[in-house]
Short mmCIF file of C-alpha atoms and ligand atoms in Angstrom, two decimals:
data_model
loop_
_atom_site.label_atom_id
_atom_site.label_comp_id
_atom_site.label_asym_id
_atom_site.label_seq_id
_atom_site.Cartn_x
_atom_site.Cartn_y
_atom_site.Cartn_z
CA UNK J 246 0.00 0.00 0.00
CA UNK J 247 1.38 3.39 -1.00
CA UNK J 248 1.26 5.84 1.93
CA UNK J 249 0.45 9.36 0.72
CA UNK J 250 1.97 12.15 2.80
CA UNK J 251 0.29 15.48 3.59
CA UNK J 252 2.18 18.70 2.81
CA UNK J 253 2.81 19.04 6.56
CA UNK J 254 4.30 15.54 6.70
CA UNK J 255 6.53 16.27 3.72
CA UNK J 256 7.73 19.39 5.54
CA UNK J 257 8.48 17.23 8.57
CA UNK J 258 10.49 14.88 6.36
CA UNK J 259 12.77 17.68 5.18
CA UNK J 260 14.88 17.60 8.32
CA UNK J 261 15.65 13.88 8.02
CA UNK J 262 16.47 14.40 4.36
CA UNK J 263 18.70 17.42 4.91
CA UNK J 264 20.60 15.63 7.68
CA UNK J 265 20.96 12.62 5.35
CA UNK J 266 22.33 14.88 2.62
CA UNK J 267 24.80 16.62 4.92
CA UNK J 268 25.89 13.26 6.30
CA UNK J 269 26.49 12.00 2.76
CA UNK J 270 28.49 15.11 1.89
CA UNK J 271 30.66 14.61 4.98
CA UNK J 272 31.15 10.96 4.08
CA UNK J 273 32.19 11.94 0.58
CA UNK J 274 34.64 14.54 1.85
CA UNK J 275 36.25 11.88 4.04
CA UNK J 276 36.95 9.63 1.04
CA UNK J 277 40.72 9.74 0.54
CA UNK J 278 43.57 7.25 0.17
CA UNK J 279 44.54 5.71 3.51
CA UNK J 280 41.25 6.09 5.40
CA UNK J 281 39.27 3.00 6.38
CA UNK J 282 35.61 2.65 5.56
CA UNK J 283 34.93 2.23 9.29
CA UNK J 284 36.50 5.65 10.00
CA UNK J 285 34.19 7.19 7.40
CA UNK J 286 31.24 5.43 9.00
CA UNK J 287 32.18 6.84 12.41
CA UNK J 288 32.44 10.40 11.06
CA UNK J 289 29.01 10.12 9.47
CA UNK J 290 27.38 8.48 12.49
CA UNK J 291 28.73 11.11 14.87
CA UNK J 292 27.35 13.86 12.66
CA UNK J 293 23.89 12.28 12.47
CA UNK J 294 23.78 11.83 16.24
CA UNK J 295 24.99 15.41 16.80
CA UNK J 296 21.84 16.55 14.98
CA UNK J 297 19.62 14.59 17.33
CA UNK J 298 18.87 12.04 14.62
CA UNK J 299 19.53 8.31 14.38
CA UNK J 300 21.19 6.51 11.46
CA UNK J 301 18.40 4.72 9.62
CA UNK J 302 20.48 1.71 8.62
CA UNK J 303 22.06 0.99 12.02
CA UNK J 304 20.41 -2.22 13.17
CA UNK J 305 18.09 -2.35 10.15
CA UNK J 306 17.50 -6.10 9.64
CA UNK J 307 20.69 -6.50 11.70
CA UNK J 308 22.90 -4.22 9.56
CA UNK J 309 25.84 -3.44 11.87
CA UNK J 310 26.76 0.12 10.83
CA UNK J 311 25.49 3.58 9.99
CA UNK J 312 26.44 3.67 6.29
CA UNK J 313 26.71 1.14 3.55
CA UNK J 314 30.13 1.78 1.99
CA UNK J 315 30.71 -0.10 -1.24
CA UNK J 316 34.13 0.05 -2.92
CA UNK J 317 34.83 -0.64 -6.62
CA UNK J 318 33.12 -3.92 -7.58
CA UNK J 319 30.89 -3.81 -4.51
CA UNK J 320 27.50 -2.69 -5.81
CA UNK J 321 25.65 -1.94 -2.56
CA UNK J 322 25.44 -2.88 1.14
CA UNK J 323 29.20 -2.93 1.78
CA UNK J 324 29.84 -3.20 5.53
CA UNK J 325 32.33 -0.61 6.86
CA UNK J 326 35.47 -2.25 8.25
CA UNK J 327 38.70 -1.06 9.86
CA UNK J 328 40.71 -3.22 7.47
CA UNK J 329 39.04 -1.85 4.34
CA UNK J 330 41.54 0.92 3.56
CA UNK J 331 40.83 3.12 0.56
CA UNK J 332 43.44 3.36 -2.18
CA UNK J 333 44.11 5.94 -4.85
CA UNK J 334 41.88 5.17 -7.84
CA UNK J 335 39.05 3.50 -5.92
CA UNK J 336 35.45 4.51 -6.40
CA UNK J 337 33.46 4.55 -3.18
CA UNK J 338 29.68 4.44 -2.86
CA UNK J 339 28.29 5.80 0.40
CA UNK J 340 24.62 5.16 1.19
CA UNK J 341 23.20 6.78 4.32
CA UNK J 342 19.85 7.61 5.87
CA UNK J 343 18.76 9.54 8.95
CA UNK J 344 15.64 9.26 11.12
CA UNK J 345 14.19 12.25 13.00
CA UNK J 346 10.69 13.70 13.59
CA UNK J 347 9.28 10.23 12.96
CA UNK J 348 10.51 10.06 9.37
CA UNK J 349 13.46 8.73 7.38
CA UNK J 350 15.59 10.30 4.65
CA UNK J 351 17.80 8.23 2.35
CA UNK J 352 20.49 9.10 -0.18
CA UNK J 353 23.65 7.77 -1.79
CA UNK J 354 26.48 8.82 -4.06
CA UNK J 355 29.68 7.37 -5.48
CA UNK J 356 32.87 9.35 -4.83
CA UNK J 357 36.29 9.13 -6.48
CA UNK J 358 39.22 8.37 -4.16
CA UNK J 359 42.18 10.37 -5.44
CA UNK J 360 42.76 10.03 -9.17
CA UNK J 361 40.37 7.59 -10.82
CA UNK J 362 40.41 6.35 -14.42
CA UNK J 363 38.33 7.95 -17.16
CA UNK J 364 36.07 4.90 -17.44
CA UNK J 365 35.22 5.06 -13.74
CA UNK J 366 34.45 8.76 -13.99
CA UNK J 367 32.14 8.09 -16.93
CA UNK J 368 30.36 5.32 -14.99
CA UNK J 369 29.78 7.69 -12.07
CA UNK J 370 28.60 10.52 -14.34
CA UNK J 371 26.15 8.33 -16.25
CA UNK J 372 24.75 6.84 -13.04
CA UNK J 373 24.18 10.31 -11.57
CA UNK J 374 22.64 11.51 -14.83
CA UNK J 375 20.34 8.48 -14.92
CA UNK J 376 19.09 9.36 -11.43
CA UNK J 377 18.31 12.88 -12.63
CA UNK J 378 16.58 11.52 -15.76
CA UNK J 379 14.42 9.35 -13.47
CA UNK J 380 13.63 12.29 -11.20
CA UNK J 381 12.54 14.34 -14.25
CA UNK J 382 9.73 11.81 -14.73
CA UNK J 383 8.31 12.35 -11.23
CA UNK J 384 5.16 14.22 -12.26
CA UNK J 385 1.47 13.75 -11.70
CA UNK J 386 -0.05 11.39 -14.23
CA UNK J 387 3.22 9.62 -15.00
CA UNK J 388 3.82 6.11 -13.74
CA UNK J 389 6.63 4.31 -11.94
CA UNK J 390 7.53 2.72 -15.29
CA UNK J 391 8.34 6.16 -16.70
CA UNK J 392 11.00 6.64 -14.01
CA UNK J 393 12.32 3.11 -14.50
CA UNK J 394 12.46 3.38 -18.27
CA UNK J 395 14.21 6.77 -18.25
CA UNK J 396 16.94 5.37 -16.00
CA UNK J 397 17.42 2.17 -18.00
CA UNK J 398 17.45 3.96 -21.34
CA UNK J 399 20.13 6.45 -20.31
CA UNK J 400 22.32 3.76 -18.78
CA UNK J 401 22.06 1.35 -21.70
CA UNK J 402 22.50 4.09 -24.32
CA UNK J 403 25.88 4.70 -22.71
CA UNK J 404 26.92 1.05 -22.78
CA UNK J 405 26.47 0.21 -19.09
CA UNK J 406 23.94 -2.06 -17.37
CA UNK J 407 21.40 -1.49 -14.61
CA UNK J 408 21.31 -3.81 -11.62
CA UNK J 409 17.92 -5.50 -11.47
CA UNK J 410 18.17 -7.23 -8.09
CA UNK J 411 17.63 -4.08 -6.03
CA UNK J 412 15.15 -1.26 -6.43
CA UNK J 413 14.25 2.18 -5.20
CA UNK J 414 11.33 2.54 -2.80
CA UNK J 415 8.76 4.72 -1.15
CA UNK J 416 9.98 6.20 2.13
CA UNK J 417 8.40 7.86 5.14
CA UNK J 418 7.70 6.53 8.63
CA UNK J 419 9.36 3.38 7.32
CA UNK J 420 12.70 3.27 5.53
CA UNK J 421 11.24 1.08 2.81
CA UNK J 422 7.64 1.55 1.74
CA UNK J 423 5.64 0.86 -1.39
CA UNK J 424 5.98 1.37 -4.27
CA UNK J 425 9.08 -0.47 -5.47
CA UNK J 426 10.91 1.56 -8.10
CA UNK J 427 12.88 -0.68 -10.44
CA UNK J 428 15.69 0.82 -12.47
CA UNK J 429 14.41 -0.87 -15.61
CA UNK J 430 11.03 -1.25 -17.19
CA UNK J 431 8.41 -0.12 -19.63
CA UNK J 432 7.16 3.47 -19.75
CA UNK J 433 3.51 4.09 -18.78
CA UNK J 434 3.34 0.91 -16.70
CA UNK J 435 3.09 0.46 -12.96
CA UNK J 436 1.53 2.58 -10.22
CA UNK J 437 0.47 6.08 -11.18
CA UNK J 438 2.36 8.92 -9.49
CA UNK J 439 0.32 11.22 -7.27
CA UNK J 440 0.88 14.23 -5.07
CA UNK J 441 2.04 13.25 -1.61
CA UNK J 442 4.27 10.39 -2.75
CA UNK J 443 7.81 10.43 -1.36
CA UNK J 444 10.23 8.23 -3.26
CA UNK J 445 13.85 7.13 -2.86
CA UNK J 446 15.09 6.64 -6.42
CA UNK J 447 18.42 4.83 -6.62
CA UNK J 448 19.98 3.50 -9.80
CA UNK J 449 22.82 1.01 -9.34
CA UNK J 450 24.85 0.76 -12.53
CA UNK J 451 27.48 -1.79 -13.52
CA UNK J 452 30.35 -1.11 -15.88
CA UNK J 453 30.05 -4.62 -17.30
CA UNK J 454 27.38 -7.28 -16.95
CA UNK J 455 24.27 -6.68 -14.82
CA UNK J 456 24.87 -9.81 -12.71
CA UNK J 457 25.55 -9.51 -8.98
CA UNK J 458 26.37 -11.89 -6.14
CA UNK J 459 25.75 -11.55 -2.40
CA UNK J 460 28.67 -12.60 -0.17
CA UNK J 461 28.34 -14.94 2.81
CA UNK J 462 27.91 -12.01 5.25
CA UNK J 463 24.42 -11.72 3.76
CA UNK J 464 24.90 -8.05 2.82
CA UNK J 465 27.91 -7.27 0.62
CA UNK J 466 26.76 -7.37 -3.01
CA UNK J 467 29.44 -7.52 -5.69
CA UNK J 468 29.40 -7.58 -9.47
CA UNK J 469 29.63 -11.14 -10.84
CA UNK J 470 32.25 -10.12 -13.40
CA UNK J 471 34.43 -8.08 -11.01
CA UNK J 472 33.85 -4.81 -12.87
CA UNK J 473 33.09 -1.49 -11.19
CA UNK J 474 29.65 -0.40 -10.02
CA UNK J 475 28.20 3.00 -9.05
CA UNK J 476 25.13 4.10 -7.07
CA UNK J 477 23.32 7.42 -6.69
CA UNK J 478 20.14 8.09 -4.73
CA UNK J 479 17.88 10.98 -3.75
CA UNK J 480 14.69 11.15 -1.73
CA UNK J 481 12.14 13.20 -3.69
CA UNK J 482 8.57 14.33 -3.04
CA UNK J 483 5.76 14.98 -5.50
CA UNK J 484 4.10 18.16 -4.21
CA UNK J 485 1.68 20.87 -5.37
CA UNK J 486 4.74 22.57 -6.85
CA UNK J 487 5.87 19.45 -8.69
CA UNK J 488 8.82 17.23 -7.86
CA UNK J 489 11.11 18.45 -5.07
CA UNK J 490 14.44 16.84 -4.20
CA UNK J 491 14.44 16.63 -0.37
CA UNK J 492 17.98 15.28 0.13
CA UNK J 493 19.79 18.54 -0.50
CA UNK J 494 22.34 20.37 1.62
CA UNK J 495 21.21 23.82 2.70
MG1 LIG F 1011 17.36 3.57 -0.47
#
């Protein structure tokens, strides 16, 4: 069931989303050769707590940390670890959410660590662009399939592949709500978009094949072919004024 939010509830969600966005920015700024992913996680968690919020992922279905930090061929759900030390040339996806005022915010981005190769930069650019192409479709009367198709088309036109095992989602009182938002699909299919929907749209894009594999920790998801993967996410709301990106730094 899709939970429609009132304008007042969407206003209440802004704080969680802004804290999520600032936390992500801090996490990105910490990405540099020599730092461990656990140190980045600690920086982000301390910031979220300093704002009176709680990290949405900490303890979610047993997830042990504040952020998912996914390096290179890790697609999503990488677990921060003191022994995972970033190297020059890595690409690092940070996914983080915050909970405050009874609502969650959720966002992600992939950051370059030092000097990364041209192909990796292109993968990151196309993934971010595909998120924005999806967000452009968030309008009354459109359907979830319009978002999905816009993302898939942009990714595939640039020679990359969308991950099909994980999807974006509605968000609100719960971190994951209906509807599911696949990153592939047919335009004009699926649930119709209406005012009051708040959506976390999150394309995961592989440099090579779309296949992924989950490691024995039950979380870490890597590309089957060992190629790079990137991930960008925003929480957006469909309001009287149209689509508004909530996960922005002010
Ligand atoms: Mg999400």
